[in-house]
mmCIF file of C-alpha atoms in Angstrom:
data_model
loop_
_atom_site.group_PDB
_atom_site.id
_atom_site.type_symbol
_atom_site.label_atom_id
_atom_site.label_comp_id
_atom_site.label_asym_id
_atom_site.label_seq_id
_atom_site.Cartn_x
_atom_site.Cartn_y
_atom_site.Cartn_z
ATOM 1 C CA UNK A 1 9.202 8.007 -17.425
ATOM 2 C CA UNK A 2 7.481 6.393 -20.401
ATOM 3 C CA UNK A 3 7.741 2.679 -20.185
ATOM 4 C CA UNK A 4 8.895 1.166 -23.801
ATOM 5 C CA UNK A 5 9.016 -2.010 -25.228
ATOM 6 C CA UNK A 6 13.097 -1.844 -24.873
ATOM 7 C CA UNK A 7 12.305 -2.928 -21.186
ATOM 8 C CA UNK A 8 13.441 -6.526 -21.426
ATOM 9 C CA UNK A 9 11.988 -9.152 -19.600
ATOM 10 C CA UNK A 10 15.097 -8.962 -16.878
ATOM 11 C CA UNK A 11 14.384 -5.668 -16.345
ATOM 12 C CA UNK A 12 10.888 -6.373 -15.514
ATOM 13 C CA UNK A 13 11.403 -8.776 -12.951
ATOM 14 C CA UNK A 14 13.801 -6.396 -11.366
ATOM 15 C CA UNK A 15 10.822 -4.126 -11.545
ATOM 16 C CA UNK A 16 8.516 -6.340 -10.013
ATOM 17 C CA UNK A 17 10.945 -7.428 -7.018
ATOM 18 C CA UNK A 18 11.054 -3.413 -6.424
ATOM 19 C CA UNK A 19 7.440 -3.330 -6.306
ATOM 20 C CA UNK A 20 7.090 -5.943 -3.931
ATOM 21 C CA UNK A 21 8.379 -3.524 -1.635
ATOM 22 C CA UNK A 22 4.882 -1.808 -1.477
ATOM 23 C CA UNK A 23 3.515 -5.038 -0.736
ATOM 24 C CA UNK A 24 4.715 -5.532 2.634
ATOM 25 C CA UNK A 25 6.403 -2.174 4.180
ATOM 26 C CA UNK A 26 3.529 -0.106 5.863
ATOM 27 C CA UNK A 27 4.477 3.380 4.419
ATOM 28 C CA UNK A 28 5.397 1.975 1.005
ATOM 29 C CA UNK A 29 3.013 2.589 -1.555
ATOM 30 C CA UNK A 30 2.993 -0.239 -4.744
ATOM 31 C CA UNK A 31 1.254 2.149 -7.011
ATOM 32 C CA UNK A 32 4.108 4.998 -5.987
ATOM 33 C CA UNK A 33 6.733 2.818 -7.256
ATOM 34 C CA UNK A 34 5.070 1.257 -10.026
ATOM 35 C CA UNK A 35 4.986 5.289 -10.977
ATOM 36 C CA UNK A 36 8.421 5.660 -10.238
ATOM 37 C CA UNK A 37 9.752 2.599 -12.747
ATOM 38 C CA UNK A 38 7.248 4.089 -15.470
ATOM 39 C CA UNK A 39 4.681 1.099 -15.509
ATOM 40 C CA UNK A 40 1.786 2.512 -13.551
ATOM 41 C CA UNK A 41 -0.157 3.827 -16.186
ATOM 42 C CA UNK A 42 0.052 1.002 -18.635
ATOM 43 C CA UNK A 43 -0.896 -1.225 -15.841
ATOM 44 C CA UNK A 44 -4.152 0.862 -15.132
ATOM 45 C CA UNK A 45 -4.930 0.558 -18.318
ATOM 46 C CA UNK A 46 -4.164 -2.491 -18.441
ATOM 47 C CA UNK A 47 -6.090 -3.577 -15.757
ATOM 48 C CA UNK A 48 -9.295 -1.308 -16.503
ATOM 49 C CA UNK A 49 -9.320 -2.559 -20.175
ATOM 50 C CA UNK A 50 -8.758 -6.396 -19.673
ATOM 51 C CA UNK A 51 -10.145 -7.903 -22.548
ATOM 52 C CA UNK A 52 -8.850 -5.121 -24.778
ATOM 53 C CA UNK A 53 -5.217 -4.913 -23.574
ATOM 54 C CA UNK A 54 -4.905 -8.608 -23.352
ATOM 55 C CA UNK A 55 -2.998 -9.810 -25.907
ATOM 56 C CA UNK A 56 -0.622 -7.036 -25.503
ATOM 57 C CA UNK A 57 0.061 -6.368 -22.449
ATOM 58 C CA UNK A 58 -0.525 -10.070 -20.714
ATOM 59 C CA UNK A 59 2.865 -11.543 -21.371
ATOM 60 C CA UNK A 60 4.632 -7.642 -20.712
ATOM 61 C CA UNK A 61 4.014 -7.940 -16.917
ATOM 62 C CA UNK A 62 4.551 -11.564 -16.527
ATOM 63 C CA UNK A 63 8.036 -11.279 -15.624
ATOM 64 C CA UNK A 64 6.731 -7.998 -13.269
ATOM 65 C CA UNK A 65 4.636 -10.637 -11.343
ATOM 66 C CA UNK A 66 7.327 -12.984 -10.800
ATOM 67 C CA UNK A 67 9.429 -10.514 -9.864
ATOM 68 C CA UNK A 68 6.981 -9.324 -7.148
ATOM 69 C CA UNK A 69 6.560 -12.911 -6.072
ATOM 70 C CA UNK A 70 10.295 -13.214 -5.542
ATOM 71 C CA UNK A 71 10.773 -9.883 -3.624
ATOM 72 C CA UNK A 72 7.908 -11.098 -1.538
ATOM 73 C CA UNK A 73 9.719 -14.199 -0.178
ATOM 74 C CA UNK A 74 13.224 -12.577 -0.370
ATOM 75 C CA UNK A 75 11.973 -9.872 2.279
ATOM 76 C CA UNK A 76 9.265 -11.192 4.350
ATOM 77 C CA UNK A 77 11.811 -12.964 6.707
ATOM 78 C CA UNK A 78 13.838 -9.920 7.326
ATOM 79 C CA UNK A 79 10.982 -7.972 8.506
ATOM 80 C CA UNK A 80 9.567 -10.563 10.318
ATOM 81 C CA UNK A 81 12.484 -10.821 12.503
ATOM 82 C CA UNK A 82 12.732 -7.147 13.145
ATOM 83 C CA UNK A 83 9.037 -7.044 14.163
ATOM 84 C CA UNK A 84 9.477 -9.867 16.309
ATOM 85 C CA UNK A 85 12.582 -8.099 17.994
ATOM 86 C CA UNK A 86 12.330 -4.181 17.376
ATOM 87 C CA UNK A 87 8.682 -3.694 16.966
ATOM 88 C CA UNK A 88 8.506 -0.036 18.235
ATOM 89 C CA UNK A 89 11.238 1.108 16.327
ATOM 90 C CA UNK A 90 10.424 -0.649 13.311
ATOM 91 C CA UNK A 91 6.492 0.804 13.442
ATOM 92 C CA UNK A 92 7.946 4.255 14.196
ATOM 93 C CA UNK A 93 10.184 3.940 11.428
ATOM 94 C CA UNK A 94 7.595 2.916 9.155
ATOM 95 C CA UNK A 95 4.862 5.665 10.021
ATOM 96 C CA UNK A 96 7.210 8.320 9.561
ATOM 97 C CA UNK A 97 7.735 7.078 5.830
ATOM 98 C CA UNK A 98 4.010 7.328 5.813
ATOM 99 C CA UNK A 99 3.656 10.899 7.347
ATOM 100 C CA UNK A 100 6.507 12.118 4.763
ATOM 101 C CA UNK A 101 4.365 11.380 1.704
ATOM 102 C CA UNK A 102 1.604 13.297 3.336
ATOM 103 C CA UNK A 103 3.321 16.522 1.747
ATOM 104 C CA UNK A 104 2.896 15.202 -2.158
ATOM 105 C CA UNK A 105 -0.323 13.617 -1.274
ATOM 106 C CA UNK A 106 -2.353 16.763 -0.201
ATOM 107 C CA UNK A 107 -0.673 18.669 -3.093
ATOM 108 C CA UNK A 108 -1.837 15.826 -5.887
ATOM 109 C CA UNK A 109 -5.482 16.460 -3.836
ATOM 110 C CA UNK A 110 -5.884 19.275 -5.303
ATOM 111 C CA UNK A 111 -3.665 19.274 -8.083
ATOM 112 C CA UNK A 112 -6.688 19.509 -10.767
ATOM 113 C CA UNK A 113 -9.132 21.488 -8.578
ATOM 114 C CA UNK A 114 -8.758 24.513 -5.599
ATOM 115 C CA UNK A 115 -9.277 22.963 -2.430
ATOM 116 C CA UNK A 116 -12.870 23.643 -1.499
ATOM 117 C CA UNK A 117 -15.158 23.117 2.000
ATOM 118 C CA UNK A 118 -16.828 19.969 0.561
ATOM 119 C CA UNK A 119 -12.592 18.476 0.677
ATOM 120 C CA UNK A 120 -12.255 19.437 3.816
ATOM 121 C CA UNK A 121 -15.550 17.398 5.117
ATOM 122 C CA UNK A 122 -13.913 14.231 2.930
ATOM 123 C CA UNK A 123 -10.904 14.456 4.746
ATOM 124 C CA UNK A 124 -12.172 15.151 8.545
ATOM 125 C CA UNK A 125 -15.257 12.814 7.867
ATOM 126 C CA UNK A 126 -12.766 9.833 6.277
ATOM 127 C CA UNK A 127 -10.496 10.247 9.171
ATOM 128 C CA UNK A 128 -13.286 10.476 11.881
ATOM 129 C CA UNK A 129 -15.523 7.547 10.699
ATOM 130 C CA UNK A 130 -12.379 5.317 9.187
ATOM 131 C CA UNK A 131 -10.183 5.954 12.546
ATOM 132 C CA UNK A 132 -13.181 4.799 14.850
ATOM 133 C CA UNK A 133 -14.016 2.235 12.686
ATOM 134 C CA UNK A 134 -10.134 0.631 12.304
ATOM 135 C CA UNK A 135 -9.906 0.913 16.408
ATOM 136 C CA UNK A 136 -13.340 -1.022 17.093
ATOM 137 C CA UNK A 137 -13.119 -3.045 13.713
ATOM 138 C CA UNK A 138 -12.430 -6.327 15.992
ATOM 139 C CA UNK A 139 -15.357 -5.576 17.972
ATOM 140 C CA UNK A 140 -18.123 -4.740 14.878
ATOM 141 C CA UNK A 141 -16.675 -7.356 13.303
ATOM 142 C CA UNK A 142 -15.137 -9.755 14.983
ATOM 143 C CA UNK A 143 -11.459 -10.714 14.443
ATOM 144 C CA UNK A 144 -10.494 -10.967 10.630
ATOM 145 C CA UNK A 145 -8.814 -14.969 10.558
ATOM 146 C CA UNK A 146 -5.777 -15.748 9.160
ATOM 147 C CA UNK A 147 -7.325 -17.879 6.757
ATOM 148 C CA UNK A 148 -8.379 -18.499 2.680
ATOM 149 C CA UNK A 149 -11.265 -15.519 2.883
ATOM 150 C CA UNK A 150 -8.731 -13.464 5.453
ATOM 151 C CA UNK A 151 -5.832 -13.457 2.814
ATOM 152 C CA UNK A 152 -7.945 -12.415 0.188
ATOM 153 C CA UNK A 153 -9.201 -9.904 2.173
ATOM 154 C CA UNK A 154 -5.612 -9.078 2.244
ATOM 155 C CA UNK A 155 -4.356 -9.290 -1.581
ATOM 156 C CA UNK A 156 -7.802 -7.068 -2.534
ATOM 157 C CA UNK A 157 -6.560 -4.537 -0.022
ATOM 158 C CA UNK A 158 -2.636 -4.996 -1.905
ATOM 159 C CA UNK A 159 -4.204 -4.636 -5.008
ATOM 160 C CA UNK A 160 -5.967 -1.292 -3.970
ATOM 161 C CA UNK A 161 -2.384 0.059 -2.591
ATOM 162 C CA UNK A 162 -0.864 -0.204 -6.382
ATOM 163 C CA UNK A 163 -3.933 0.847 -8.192
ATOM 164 C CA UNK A 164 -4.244 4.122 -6.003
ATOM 165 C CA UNK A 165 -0.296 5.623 -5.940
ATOM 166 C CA UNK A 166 -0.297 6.947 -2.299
ATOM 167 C CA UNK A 167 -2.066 4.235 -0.639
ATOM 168 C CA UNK A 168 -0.104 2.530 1.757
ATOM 169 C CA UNK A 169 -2.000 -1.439 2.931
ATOM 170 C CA UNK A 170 0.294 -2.764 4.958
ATOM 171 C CA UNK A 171 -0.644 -0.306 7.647
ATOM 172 C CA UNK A 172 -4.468 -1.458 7.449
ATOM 173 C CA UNK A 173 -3.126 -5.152 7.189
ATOM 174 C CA UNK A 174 -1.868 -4.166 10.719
ATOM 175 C CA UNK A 175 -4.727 -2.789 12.309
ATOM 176 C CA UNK A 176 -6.452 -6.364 10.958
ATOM 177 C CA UNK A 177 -3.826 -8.300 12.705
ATOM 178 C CA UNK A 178 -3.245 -9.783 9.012
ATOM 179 C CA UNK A 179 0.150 -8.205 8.109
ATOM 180 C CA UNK A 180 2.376 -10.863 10.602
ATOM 181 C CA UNK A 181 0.271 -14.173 9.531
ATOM 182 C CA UNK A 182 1.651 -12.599 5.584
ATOM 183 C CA UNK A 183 4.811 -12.598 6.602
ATOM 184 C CA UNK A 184 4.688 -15.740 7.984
ATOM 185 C CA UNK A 185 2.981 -17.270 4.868
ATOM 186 C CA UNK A 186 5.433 -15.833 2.552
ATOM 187 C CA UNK A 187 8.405 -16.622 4.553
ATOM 188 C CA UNK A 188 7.086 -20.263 4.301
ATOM 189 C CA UNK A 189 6.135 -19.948 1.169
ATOM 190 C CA UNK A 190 2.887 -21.253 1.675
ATOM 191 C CA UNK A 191 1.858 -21.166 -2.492
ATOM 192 C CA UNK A 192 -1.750 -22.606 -1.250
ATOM 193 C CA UNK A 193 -2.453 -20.947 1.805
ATOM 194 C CA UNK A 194 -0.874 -17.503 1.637
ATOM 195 C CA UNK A 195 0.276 -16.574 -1.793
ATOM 196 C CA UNK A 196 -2.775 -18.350 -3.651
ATOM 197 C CA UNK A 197 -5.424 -16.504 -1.968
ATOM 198 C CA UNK A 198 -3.999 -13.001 -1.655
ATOM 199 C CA UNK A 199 -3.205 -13.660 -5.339
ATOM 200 C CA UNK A 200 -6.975 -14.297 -6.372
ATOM 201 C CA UNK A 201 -8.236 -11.253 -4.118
ATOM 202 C CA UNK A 202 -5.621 -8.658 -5.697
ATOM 203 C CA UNK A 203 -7.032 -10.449 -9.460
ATOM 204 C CA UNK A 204 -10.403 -9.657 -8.330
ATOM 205 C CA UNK A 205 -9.772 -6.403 -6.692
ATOM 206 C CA UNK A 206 -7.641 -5.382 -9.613
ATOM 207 C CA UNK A 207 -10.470 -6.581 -12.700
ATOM 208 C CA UNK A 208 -13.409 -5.267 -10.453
ATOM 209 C CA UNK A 209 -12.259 -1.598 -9.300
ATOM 210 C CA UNK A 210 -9.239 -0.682 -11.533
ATOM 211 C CA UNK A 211 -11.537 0.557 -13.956
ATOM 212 C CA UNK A 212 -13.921 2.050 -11.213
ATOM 213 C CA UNK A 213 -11.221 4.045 -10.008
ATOM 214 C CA UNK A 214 -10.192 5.185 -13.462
ATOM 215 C CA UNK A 215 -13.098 6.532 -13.597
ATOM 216 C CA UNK A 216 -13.318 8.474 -10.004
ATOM 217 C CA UNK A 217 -9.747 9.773 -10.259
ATOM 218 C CA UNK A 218 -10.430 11.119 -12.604
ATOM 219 C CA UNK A 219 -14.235 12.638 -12.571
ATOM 220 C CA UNK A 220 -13.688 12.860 -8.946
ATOM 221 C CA UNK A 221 -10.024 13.618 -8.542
ATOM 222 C CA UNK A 222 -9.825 15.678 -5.595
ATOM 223 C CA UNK A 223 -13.022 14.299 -2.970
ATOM 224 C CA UNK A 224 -10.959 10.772 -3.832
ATOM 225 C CA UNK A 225 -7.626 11.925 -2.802
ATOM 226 C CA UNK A 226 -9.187 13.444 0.756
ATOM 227 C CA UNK A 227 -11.098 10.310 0.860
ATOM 228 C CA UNK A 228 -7.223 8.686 0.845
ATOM 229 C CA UNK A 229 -5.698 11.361 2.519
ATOM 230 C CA UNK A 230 -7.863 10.783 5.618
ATOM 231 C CA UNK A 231 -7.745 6.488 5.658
ATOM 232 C CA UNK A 232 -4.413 6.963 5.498
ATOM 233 C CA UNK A 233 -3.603 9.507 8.429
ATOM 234 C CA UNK A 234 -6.418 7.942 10.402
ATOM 235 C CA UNK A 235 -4.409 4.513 9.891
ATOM 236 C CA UNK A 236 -0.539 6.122 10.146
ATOM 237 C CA UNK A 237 -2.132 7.396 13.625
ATOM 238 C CA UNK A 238 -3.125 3.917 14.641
ATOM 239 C CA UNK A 239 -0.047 1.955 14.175
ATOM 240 C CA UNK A 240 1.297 3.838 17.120
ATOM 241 C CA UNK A 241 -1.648 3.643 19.639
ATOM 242 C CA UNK A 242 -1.864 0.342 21.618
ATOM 243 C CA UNK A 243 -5.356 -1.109 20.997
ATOM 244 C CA UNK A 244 -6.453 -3.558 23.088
ATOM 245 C CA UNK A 245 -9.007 -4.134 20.584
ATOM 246 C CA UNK A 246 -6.643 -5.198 17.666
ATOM 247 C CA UNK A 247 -5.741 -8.921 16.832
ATOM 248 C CA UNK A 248 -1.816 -6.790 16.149
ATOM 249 C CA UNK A 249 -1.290 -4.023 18.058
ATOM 250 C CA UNK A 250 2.359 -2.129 19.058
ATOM 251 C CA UNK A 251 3.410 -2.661 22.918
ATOM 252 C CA UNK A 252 5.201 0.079 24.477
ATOM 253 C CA UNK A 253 4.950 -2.622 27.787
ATOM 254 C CA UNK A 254 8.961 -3.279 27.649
ATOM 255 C CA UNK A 255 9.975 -0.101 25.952
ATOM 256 C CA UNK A 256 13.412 1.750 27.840
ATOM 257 C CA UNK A 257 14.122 5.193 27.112
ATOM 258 C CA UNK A 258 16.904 3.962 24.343
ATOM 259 C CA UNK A 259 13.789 2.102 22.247
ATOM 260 C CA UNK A 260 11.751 5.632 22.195
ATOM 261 C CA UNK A 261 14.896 7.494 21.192
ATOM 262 C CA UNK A 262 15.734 4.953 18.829
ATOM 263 C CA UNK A 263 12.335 5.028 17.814
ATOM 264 C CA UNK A 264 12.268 9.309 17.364
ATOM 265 C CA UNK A 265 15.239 8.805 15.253
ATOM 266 C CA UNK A 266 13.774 5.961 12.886
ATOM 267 C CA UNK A 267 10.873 8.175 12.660
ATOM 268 C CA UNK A 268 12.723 10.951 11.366
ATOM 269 C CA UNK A 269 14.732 8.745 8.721
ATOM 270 C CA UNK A 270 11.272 7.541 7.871
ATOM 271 C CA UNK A 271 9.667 10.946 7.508
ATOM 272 C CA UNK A 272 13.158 11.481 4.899
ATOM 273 C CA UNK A 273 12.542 8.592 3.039
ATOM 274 C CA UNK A 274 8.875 8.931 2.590
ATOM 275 C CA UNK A 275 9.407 12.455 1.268
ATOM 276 C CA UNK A 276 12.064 11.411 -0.965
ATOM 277 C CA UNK A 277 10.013 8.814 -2.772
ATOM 278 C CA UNK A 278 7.610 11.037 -2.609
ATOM 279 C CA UNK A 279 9.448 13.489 -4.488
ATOM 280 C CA UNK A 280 10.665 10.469 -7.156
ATOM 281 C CA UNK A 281 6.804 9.794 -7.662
ATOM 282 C CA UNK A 282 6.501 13.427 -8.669
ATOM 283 C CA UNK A 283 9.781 13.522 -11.068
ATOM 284 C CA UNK A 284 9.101 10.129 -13.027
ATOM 285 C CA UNK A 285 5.196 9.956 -13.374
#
């Protein structure tokens, strides 16, 4: 889908409030649906050629910002409330709309290039090293606050999930114990504490990689997408495994047999979902 200067400003902001989605639901890629509405590559190069593409493109995805910043506070509270009440379900559902993009995102790996050995270390090395390192993360690091620095911690690592279409954050947000003080924040709409900080760190992530990753994706194409492929699975595996370790962690502690069937079903509507927006990715890029 080629995106055309016939997309009115309304239509943007409906754009942007769809985008949002990727923002907050782990398995939800921004940069997947930014693909899907047709803006993804004019925001790349947008993004990559700042000072160029100013002028033109600047006021274009105003109305896409708003839009996201609207969809943010329309849908925090919603999912807040089913965390709060159906957590397992709700992180079962969610993985399983991460493990059906897994499909499209091992075929895009090595979409320019065969599959070779060197992939293969990527992927078992990323997931090895990035797995340990999300389980102990509390422990090498200490906890990641809920503050300023936290939340920009936390719009860098949004900013990351729309400039690399596949990439899922909310899922590391998680693992950081980050992803419930966001909801909060947005539910509140906390403009200084929440939404101006993740705000500067997706600017800065945005201005200081997009064009970084331009470059990789496309030098690099397929060691990049392992790279991904194995953060991602190494991440999707973690949202189910209680971690004593993590600030947020899932509880199975009160958990009847009708929450883990509940749970195996919202895991296969997931798994559907994921794969079908999967499969729009691949239609309308």
């Amino acid at each position: 889908m080629q995106t055309t200067r016939s997309d009115g400003p309304i239509k943007r902001f409906f754009k942007g409030v769809i985008i949002a989605l990727g923002f907050i639901l782990p398995g939800v890629s921004g940069g997947v649906l930014a693909a899907i509405l047709g803006i993804y590559e004019r925001l790349l190069g947008f993004m990559a050629h700042f000072r160029q593409n100013f002028k033109r493109d600047f006021w274009y995805f105003v109305p896409v910002g708003l839009g996201g910043i609207v969809g943010i506070a329309l849908l925090s509270a919603p999912l807040e409330y089913l965390l709060a009440h159906w957590q397992v379900i709700v992180l079962w559902g969610f993985a399983g709309a991460i493990v059906g993009t897994l499909p499209a995102l091992t075929q895009t790996a090595s979409s320019k290039t065969p599959r070779d050995s060197i992939d293969y270390l990527w992927f078992f090395g990323t997931l090895l090293l990035s797995g340990g390192l999300l389980y102990f993360m509390s422990d090498i690091f200490g906890t990641l606050p809920a503050n300023f620095t936290g939340f920009m911690v936390a719009g860098a690592l949004i900013a990351l999930g729309v400039l690399v279409p596949g990439l899922s954050p909310s899922n590391l947000l998680l693992i950081l114990g980050l992803f419930t003080p966001m909801l909060t924040g947005f539910k509140n709409f906390d403009l200084v504490g929440v939404y101006l900080p993740i705000a500067l760190g997706g600017s800065l992530s945005m201005i200081l990689f997009s064009k970084g990753m331009d470059y990789l994706i496309h030098r690099y194409h397929s060691r990049v997408y392992h790279f991904i492929l194995g953060i991602v699975t190494a991440s999707t595996v973690l949202i189910l495994v209680p971690n004593s370790h993590a600030a947020e962690s899932i509880s199975y502690a009160n958990a009847t047999w009708a929450t883990f069937g509940f749970s195996a079903l919202a895991l296969v509507v997931g798994i559907a979902l994921g794969y079908w927006m999967s499969q729009l990715e691949e239609k309308y890029k």
